[in-house]
Coordinates of C-alpha atoms and ligand atoms in Angstrom, one line a residue:
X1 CA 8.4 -0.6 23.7
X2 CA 10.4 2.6 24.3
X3 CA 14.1 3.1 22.3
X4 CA 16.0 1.6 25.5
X5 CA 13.6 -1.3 25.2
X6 CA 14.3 -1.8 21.5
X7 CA 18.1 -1.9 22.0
X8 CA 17.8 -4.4 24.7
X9 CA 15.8 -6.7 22.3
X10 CA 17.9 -6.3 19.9
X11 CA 21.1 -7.4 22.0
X12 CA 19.2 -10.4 22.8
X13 CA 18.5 -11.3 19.8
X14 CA 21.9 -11.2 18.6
X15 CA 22.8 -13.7 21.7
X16 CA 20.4 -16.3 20.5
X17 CA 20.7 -19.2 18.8
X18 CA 19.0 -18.9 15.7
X19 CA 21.3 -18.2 12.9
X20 CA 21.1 -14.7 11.7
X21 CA 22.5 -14.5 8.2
X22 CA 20.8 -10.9 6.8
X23 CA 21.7 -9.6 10.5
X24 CA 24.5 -10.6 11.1
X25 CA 25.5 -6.7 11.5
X26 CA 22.4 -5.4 13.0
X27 CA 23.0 -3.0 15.9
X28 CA 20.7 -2.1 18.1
X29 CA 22.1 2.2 17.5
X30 CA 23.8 2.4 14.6
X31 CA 24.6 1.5 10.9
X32 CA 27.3 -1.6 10.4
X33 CA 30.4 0.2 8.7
X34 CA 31.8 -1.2 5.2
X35 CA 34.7 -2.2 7.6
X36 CA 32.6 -4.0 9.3
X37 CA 30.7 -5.9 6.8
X38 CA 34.2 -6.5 5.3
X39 CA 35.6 -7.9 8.5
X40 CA 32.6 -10.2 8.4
X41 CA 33.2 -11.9 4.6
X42 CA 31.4 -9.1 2.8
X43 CA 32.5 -8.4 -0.4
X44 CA 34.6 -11.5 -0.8
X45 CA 32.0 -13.1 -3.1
X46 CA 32.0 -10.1 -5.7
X47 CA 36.2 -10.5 -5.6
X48 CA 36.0 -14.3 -5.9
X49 CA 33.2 -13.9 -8.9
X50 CA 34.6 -10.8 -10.8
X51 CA 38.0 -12.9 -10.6
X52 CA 37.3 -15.8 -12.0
X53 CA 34.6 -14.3 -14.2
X54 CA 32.1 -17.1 -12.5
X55 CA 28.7 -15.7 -14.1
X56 CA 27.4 -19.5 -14.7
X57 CA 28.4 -20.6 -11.3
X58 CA 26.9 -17.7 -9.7
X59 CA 23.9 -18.2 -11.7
X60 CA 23.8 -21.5 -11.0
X61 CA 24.1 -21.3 -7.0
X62 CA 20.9 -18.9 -6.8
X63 CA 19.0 -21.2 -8.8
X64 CA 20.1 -24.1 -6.6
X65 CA 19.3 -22.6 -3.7
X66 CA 15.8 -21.9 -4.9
X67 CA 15.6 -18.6 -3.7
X68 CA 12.2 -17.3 -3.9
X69 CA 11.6 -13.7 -4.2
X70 CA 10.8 -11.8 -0.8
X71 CA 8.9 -9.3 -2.2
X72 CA 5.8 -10.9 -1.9
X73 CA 5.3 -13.1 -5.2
X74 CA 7.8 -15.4 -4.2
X75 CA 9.2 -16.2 -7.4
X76 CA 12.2 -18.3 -8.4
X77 CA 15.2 -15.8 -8.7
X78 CA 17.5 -18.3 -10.9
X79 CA 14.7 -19.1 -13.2
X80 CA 14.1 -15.1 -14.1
X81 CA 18.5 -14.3 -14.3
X82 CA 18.5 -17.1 -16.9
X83 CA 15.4 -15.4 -18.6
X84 CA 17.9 -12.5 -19.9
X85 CA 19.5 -14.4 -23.0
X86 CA 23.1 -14.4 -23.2
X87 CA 22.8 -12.3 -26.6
X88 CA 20.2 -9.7 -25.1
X89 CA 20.6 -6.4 -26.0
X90 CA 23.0 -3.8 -24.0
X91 CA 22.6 -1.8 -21.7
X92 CA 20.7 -4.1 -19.0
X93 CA 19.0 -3.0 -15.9
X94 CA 18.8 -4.0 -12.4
X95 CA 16.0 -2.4 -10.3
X96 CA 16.2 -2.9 -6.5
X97 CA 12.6 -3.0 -5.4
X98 CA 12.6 -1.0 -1.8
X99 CA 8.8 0.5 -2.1
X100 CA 7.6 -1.4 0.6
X101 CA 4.3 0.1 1.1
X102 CA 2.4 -3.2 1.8
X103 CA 0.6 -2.2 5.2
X104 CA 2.4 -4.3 7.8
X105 CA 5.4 -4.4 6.3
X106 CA 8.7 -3.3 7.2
X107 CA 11.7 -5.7 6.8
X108 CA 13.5 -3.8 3.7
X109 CA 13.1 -0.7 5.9
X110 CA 15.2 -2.4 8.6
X111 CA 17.7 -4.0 6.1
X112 CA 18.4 -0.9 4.7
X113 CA 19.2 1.3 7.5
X114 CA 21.3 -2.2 9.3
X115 CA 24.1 -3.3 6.7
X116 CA 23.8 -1.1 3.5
X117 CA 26.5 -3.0 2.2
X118 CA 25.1 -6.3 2.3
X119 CA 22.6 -4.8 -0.6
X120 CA 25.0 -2.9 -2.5
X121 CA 27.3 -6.0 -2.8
X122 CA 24.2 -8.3 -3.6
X123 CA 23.1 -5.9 -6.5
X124 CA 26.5 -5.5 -7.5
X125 CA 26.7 -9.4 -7.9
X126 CA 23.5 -9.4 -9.7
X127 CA 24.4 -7.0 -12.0
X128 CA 27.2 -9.1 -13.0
X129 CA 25.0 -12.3 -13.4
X130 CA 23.2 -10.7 -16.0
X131 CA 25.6 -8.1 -17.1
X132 CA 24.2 -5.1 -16.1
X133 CA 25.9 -1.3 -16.0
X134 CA 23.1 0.2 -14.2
X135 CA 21.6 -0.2 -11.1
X136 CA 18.4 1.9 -9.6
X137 CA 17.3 1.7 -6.1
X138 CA 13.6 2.4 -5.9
X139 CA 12.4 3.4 -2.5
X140 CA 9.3 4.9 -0.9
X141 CA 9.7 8.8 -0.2
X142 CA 8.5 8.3 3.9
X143 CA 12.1 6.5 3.6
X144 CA 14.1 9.2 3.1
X145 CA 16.5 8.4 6.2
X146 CA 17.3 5.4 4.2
X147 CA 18.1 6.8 0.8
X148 CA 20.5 8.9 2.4
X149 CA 22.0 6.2 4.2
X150 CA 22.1 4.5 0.4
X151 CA 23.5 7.5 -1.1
X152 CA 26.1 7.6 1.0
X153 CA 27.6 3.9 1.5
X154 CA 26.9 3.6 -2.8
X155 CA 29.9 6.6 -2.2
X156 CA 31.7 4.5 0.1
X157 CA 31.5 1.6 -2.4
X158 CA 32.7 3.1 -5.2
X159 CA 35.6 4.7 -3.3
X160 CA 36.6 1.0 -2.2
X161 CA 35.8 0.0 -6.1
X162 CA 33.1 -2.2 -4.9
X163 CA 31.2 0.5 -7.6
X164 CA 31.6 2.2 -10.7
X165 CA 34.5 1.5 -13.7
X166 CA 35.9 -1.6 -13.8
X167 CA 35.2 -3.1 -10.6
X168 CA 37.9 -4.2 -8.4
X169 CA 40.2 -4.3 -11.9
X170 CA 38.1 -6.1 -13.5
X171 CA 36.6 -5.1 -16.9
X172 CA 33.2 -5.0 -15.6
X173 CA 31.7 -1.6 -14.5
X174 CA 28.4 -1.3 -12.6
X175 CA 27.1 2.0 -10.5
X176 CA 23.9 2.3 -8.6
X177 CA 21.3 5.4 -8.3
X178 CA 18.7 6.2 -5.4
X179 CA 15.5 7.3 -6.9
X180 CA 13.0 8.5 -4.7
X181 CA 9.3 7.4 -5.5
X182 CA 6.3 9.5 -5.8
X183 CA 4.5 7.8 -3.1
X184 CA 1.6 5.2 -4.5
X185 CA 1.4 1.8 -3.8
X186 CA 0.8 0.7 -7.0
X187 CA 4.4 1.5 -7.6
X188 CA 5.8 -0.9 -5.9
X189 CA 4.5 -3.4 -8.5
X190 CA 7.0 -4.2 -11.4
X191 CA 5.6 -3.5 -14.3
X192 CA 4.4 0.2 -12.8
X193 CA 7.5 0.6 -10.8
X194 CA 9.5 0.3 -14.6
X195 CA 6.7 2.8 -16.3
X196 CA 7.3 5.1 -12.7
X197 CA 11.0 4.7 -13.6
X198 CA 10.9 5.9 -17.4
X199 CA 8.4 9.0 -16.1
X200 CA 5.3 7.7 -17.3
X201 CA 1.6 6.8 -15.4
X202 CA 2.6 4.1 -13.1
X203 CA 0.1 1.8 -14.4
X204 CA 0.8 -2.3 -14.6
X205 CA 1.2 -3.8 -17.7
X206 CA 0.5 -7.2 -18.3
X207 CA 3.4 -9.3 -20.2
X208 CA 4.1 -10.5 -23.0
X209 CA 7.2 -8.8 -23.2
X210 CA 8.5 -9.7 -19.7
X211 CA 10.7 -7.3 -18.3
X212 CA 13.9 -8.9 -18.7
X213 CA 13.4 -9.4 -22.2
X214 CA 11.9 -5.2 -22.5
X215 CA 12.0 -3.0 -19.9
X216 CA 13.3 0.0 -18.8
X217 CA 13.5 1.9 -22.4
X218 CA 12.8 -1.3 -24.0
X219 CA 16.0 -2.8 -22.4
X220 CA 16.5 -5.9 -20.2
X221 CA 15.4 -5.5 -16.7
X222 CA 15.1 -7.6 -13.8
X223 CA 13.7 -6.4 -10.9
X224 CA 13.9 -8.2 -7.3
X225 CA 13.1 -6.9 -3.8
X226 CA 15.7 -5.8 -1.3
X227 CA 15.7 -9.0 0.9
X228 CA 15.7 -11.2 -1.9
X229 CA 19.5 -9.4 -3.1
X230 CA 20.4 -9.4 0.1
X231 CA 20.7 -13.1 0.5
X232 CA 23.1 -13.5 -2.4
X233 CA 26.3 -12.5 -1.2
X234 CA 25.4 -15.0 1.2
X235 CA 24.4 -17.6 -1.6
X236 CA 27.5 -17.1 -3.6
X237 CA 29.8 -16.9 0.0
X238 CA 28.6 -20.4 1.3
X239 CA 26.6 -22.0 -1.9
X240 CA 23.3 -23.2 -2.4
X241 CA 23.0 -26.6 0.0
X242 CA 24.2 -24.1 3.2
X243 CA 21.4 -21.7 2.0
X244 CA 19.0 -24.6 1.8
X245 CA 20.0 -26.2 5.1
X246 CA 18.9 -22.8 7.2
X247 CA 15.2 -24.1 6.2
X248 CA 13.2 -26.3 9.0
X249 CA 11.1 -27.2 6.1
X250 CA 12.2 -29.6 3.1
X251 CA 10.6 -27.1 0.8
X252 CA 11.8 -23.5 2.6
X253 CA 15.3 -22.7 1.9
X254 CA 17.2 -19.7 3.8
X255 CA 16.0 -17.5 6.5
X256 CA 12.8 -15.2 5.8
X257 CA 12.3 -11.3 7.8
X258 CA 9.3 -11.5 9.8
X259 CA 8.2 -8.1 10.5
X260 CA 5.7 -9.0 13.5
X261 CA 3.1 -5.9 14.4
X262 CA -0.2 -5.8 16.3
X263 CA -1.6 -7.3 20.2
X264 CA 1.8 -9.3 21.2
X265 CA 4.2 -8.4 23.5
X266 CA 6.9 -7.4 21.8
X267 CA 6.5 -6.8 17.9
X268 CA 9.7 -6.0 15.8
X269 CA 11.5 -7.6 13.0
X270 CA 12.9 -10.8 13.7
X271 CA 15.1 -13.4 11.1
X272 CA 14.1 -17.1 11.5
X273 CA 14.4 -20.3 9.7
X274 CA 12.0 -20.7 6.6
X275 CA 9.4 -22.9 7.8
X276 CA 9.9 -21.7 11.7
X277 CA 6.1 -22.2 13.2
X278 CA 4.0 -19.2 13.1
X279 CA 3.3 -20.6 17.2
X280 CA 6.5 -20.3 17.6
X281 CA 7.2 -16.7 16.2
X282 CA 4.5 -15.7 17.9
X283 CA 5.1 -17.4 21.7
X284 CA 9.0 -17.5 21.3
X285 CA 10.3 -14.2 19.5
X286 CA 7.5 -12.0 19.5
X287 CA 6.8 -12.6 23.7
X288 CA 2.9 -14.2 23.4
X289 CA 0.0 -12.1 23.3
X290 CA 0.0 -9.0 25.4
X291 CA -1.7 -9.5 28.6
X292 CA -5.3 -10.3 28.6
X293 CA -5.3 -10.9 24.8
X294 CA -6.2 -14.5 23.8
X295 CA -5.1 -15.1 19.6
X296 CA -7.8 -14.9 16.9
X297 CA -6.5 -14.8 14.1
X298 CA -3.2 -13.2 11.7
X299 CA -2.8 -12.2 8.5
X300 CA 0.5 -14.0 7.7
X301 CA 2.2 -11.5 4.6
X302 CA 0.8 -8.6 4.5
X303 CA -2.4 -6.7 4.2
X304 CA -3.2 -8.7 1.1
X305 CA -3.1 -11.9 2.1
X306 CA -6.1 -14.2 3.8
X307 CA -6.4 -14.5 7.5
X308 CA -5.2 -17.5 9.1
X309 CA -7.0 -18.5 12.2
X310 CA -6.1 -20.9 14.8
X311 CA -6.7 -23.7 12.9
X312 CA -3.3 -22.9 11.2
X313 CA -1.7 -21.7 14.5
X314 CA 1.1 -24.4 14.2
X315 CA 1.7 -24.0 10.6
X316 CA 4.9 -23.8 9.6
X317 CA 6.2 -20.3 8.0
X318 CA 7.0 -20.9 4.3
X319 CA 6.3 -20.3 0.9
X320 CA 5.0 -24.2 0.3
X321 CA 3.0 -25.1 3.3
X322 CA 0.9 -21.6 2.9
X323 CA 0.3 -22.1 -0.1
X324 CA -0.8 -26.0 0.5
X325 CA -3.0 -24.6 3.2
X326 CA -4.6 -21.9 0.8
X327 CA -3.1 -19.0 1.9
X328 CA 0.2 -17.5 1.3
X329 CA 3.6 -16.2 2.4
X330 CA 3.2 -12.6 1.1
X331 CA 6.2 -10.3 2.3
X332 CA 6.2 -12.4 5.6
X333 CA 4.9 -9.6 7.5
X334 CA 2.7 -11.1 10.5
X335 CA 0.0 -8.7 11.9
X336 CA -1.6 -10.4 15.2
X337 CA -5.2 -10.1 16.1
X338 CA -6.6 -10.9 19.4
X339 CA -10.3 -11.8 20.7
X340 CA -11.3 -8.4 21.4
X341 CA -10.5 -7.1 17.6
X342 CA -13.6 -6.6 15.5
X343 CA -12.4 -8.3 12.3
X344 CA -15.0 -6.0 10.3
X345 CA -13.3 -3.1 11.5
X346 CA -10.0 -4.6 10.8
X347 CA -11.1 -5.6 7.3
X348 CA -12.7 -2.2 6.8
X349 CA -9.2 -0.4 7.5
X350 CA -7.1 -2.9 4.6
X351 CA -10.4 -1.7 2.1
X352 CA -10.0 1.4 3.2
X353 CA -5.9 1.6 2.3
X354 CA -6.3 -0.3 -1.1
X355 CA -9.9 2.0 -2.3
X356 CA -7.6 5.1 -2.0
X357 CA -4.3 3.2 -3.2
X358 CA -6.2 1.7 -7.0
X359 CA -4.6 2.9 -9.5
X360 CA -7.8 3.3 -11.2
X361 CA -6.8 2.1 -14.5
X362 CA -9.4 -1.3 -15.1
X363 CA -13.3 -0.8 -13.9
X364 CA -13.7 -3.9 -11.3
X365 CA -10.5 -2.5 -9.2
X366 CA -11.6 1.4 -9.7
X367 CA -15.0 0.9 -9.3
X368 CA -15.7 -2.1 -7.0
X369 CA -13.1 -1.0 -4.2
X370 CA -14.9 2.0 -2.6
X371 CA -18.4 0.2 -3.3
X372 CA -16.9 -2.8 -1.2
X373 CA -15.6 0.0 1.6
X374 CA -19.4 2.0 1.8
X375 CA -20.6 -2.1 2.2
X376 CA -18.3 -2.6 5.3
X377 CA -18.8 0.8 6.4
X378 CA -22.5 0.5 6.5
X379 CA -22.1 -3.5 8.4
X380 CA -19.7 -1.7 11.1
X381 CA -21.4 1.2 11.7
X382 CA -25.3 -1.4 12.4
X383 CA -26.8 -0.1 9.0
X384 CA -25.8 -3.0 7.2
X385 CA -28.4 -5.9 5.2
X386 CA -28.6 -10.0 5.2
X387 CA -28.2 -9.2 1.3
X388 CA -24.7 -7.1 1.4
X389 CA -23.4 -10.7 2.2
X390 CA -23.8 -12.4 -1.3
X391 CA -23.4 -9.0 -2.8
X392 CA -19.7 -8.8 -0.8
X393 CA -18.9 -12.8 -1.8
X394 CA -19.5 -11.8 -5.7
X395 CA -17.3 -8.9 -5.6
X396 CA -14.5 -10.4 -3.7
X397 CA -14.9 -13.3 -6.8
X398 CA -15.4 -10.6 -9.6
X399 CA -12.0 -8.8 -8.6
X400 CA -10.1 -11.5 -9.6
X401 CA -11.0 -10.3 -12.9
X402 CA -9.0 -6.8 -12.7
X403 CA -6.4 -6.4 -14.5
X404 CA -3.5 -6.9 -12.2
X405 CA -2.2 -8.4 -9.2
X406 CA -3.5 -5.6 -6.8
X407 CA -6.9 -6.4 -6.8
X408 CA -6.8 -10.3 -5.8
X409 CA -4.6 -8.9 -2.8
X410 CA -6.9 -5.8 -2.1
X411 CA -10.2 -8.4 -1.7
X412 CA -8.2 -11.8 0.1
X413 CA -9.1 -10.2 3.1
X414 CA -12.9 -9.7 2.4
X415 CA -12.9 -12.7 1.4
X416 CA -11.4 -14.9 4.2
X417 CA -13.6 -12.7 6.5
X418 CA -16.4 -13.7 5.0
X419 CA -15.1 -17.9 4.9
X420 CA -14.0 -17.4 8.6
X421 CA -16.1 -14.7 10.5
X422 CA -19.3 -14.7 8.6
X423 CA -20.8 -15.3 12.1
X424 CA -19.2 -11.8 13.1
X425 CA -20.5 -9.9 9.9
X426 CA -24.1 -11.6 10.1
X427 CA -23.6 -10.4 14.4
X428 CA -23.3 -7.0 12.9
X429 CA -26.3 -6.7 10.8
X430 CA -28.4 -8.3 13.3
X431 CA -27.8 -6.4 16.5
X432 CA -27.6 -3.2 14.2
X433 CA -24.2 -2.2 16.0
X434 CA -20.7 -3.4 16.5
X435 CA -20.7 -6.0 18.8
X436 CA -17.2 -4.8 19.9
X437 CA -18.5 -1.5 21.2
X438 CA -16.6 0.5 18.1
X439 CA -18.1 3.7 17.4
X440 CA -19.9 4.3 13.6
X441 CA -17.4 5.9 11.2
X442 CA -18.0 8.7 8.5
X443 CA -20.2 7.3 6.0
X444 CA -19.4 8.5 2.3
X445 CA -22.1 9.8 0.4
X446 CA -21.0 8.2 -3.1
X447 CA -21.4 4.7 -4.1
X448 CA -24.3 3.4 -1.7
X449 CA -25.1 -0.1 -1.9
X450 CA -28.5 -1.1 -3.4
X451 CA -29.0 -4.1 -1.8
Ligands
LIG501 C1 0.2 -3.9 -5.8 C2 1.6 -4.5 -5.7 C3 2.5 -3.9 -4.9 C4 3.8 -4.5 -4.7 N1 4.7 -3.9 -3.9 C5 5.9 -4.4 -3.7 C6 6.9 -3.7 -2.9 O1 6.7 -2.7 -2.3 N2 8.1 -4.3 -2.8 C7 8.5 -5.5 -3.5 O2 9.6 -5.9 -3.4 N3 7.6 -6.1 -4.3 C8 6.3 -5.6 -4.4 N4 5.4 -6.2 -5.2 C9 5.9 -7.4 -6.0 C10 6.6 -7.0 -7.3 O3 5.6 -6.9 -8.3 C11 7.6 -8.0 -7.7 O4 7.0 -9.3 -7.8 C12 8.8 -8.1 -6.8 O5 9.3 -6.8 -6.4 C13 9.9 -8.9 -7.5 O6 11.0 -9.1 -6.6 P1 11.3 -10.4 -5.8 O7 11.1 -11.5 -6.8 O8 12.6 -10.3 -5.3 O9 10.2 -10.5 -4.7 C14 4.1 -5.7 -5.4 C15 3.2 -6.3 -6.2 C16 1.9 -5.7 -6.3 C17 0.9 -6.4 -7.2
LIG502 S1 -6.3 -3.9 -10.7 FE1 -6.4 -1.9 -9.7 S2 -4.3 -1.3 -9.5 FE2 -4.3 -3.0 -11.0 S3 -4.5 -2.0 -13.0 FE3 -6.6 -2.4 -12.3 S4 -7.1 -0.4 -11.3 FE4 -4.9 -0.4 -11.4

């Protein structure tokens, strides 16, 4: 799709029926205005809230609404606010999570440059739920665009005193800062992201203390992705049974981002009902497969998420049912492979991403990532052995050991090639080539694998 292409798209979709709630300003060639995400309801919540001093009922409405976190964890948003104790210790944080560096994914992106203000007024509100002064916008350094556009509107906000002392008269005072990341993966991660944050090796850190009770500086922190705050101004505007009611499912509430990439017709970013058929994002929204290219398989969330094959074609596109089927949600970002995709190579370019992107701080993660990208390497490129297989099934088990959430995600592809397309690996070894006609790859010299 060329730029005129894109703007068309995106006029359609504005003309369709399916609610859009997140885009409601989305233009297909420019930023909404704070006028216009005024004229549209914004920042009536954080007036109605800061007026009446409704922490509890704000509170209250996001837990109602079960709003799960879009980040890719898909946690309960009301259960971690009521996590920071009433009689916590000041100052408080808020982090806004905007790293997005999962391969596939690029919703926040999207959100960010279309209605800045529909973030700044859902930190703001969160900030007040748990009392917090300071606000940090972490973002990936390729989105630089972005944290201008941030830096700017924040200034915007503030002038309107949407931002800074004593909001809107009230006597609560909240700012926001853009902080610009130093460009690892692992960063995006929470506990990292906080360690990033105070200057320190991004590494994880496995709780006990959770971050809201010690975070940044030892202070209460709560940390939420940038779709996730986005659907609270929403949340507090029209309460919790409206939020719930977008859903197609029973157990989806609101609308999820689906940033759609790979052999359809027209991949973009597209807001649907939670529990919306992945068929249907797929044939409706994303215009089919491109021409010639029959479906083989997706990974639904991200690069570190299982592939779903046709079996699940029908599935319906929410947290619950994923996770019922064995797979999950991720960040909702759909990547489409067709019949003519070697899912080796595929799997080979995730391993690839994640050996380079390990922090390197626990041995199975550090180690066992480039061992498990020389194994693939060898199987694409016809040098591969019958005994890599079990060696490959072991490792993608033994991850699960490492010592945070990265590793789990680095191997679920591994591992749902091997459940799903253990015919195509075993093809490999056996006719000494890729049966897709790829050519071989550099092979490292480091880590061979003894089998
Ligand atoms: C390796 C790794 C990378 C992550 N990257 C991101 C990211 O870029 N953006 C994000 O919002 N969450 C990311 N997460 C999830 C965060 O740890 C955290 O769960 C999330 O930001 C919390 O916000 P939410 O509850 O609103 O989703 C990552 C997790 C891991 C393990
Ligand atoms: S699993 Fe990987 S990313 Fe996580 S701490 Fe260990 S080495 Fe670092």
């Amino acid at each position: 799709m060329d730029r005129a292409d894109v703007r068309q798209h995106i006029t359609e979709l504005n003309k369709m029926d399916t609610p859009q709630v997140l885009f409601k300003n989305r233009h297909a060639d420019r930023i909404a205005t704070r006028e216009e995400y005024e004229a549209g309801g914004g920042y009536e919540a954080l007036k109605r809230i800061l007026a009446k001093g409704g922490r509890a009922e704000e509170q209250a409405a996001i837990k109602e609404a079960v709003l799960l976190g879009r980040g890719g964890a898909a946690f309960p948003m009301g259960i971690k606010l009521s996590t920071v104790a009433d009689d916590a210790p000041f100052p408080r944080y808020l982090v806004c999570n905007a790293d997005e560096m999962e391969p596939g994914t690029f919703k926040d992106r999207v959100l960010l440059h279309a209605d800045p203000h529909q973030l700044i007024e859902g930190m703001a509100l969160t900030a007040f739920a748990i009392q917090a002064e300071k606000g940090i916008l972490f973002i990936r350094p390729e989105y630089e665009n972005a944290a201008r556009i941030l830096e700017r509107e924040v200034a915007l906000a503030r002038e309107a005193g949407y931002l800074g002392e004593k909001i809107l008269g009230s006597g609560f005072s909240f700012d926001i800062d853009v902080h610009r990341s130093g460009g690892r993966y692992i960063c995006g991660e929470v506990t990292a992201q906080l360690n990033a944050l105070m200057g320190r090796r991004p590494n994880p850190q496995q709780p006990p203390p959770y971050p809201t009770e010690s975070g940044l500086w030892g202070q209460p922190t709560v940390l939420q992705n940038v779709e996730t705050l986005c659907c609270v101004p929403h949340i507090v505007r029209n309460g919790a049974e409206w939020f719930k009611s977008l859903a197609l499912t029973e157990a989806g509430a609101g609308t999820k981002i689906f940033p759609v990439s790979g052999r359809v017709n027209r991949p973009g970013c597209y807001e649907l009902p939670m529990g919306i058929r992945l068929s249907a994002i797929i044939e409706d929204h994303a215009g089919g497969m491109l021409p010639g290219s029959e479906f083989k398989a997706v990974l639904p969330g991200g690069a570190s998420t299982r592939f779903l094959t046709r079996e699940h074609y029908d599935i319906p596109m929410d947290f619950d049912s994923l996770k019922k089927a064995g797979h999950r949600l991720g960040t909702g970002a759909i990547m489409v492979f067709d019949h003519k995709t070697c899912m080796v190579a595929a799997t080979l370019n995730l391993i690839e991403f994640f050996a380079r992107e390990s922090c390197g701080w626990c041995t199975p993660c550090r180690e066992g990532l480039p061992y498990i990208r020389d194994m693939l390497r060898r199987i694409e490129n016809g040098q591969g052995k019958e005994g890599f297989i079990p060696i490959l099934e072991q490792m993608s088990r033994s991850l699960w050991n490492s010592y945070c959430a990265f590793a789990p995600g680095a191997v679920s592809p591994l591992e749902s090639l091997l459940t799903f397309f253990g015919d195509e690996v075993r093809e490999h070894i056996s006719a000494r080539k890729c049966p897709f006609g790829n050519p071989p790859t550099e092979l490292s010299d480091n880590s061979l694998p003894r089998a």
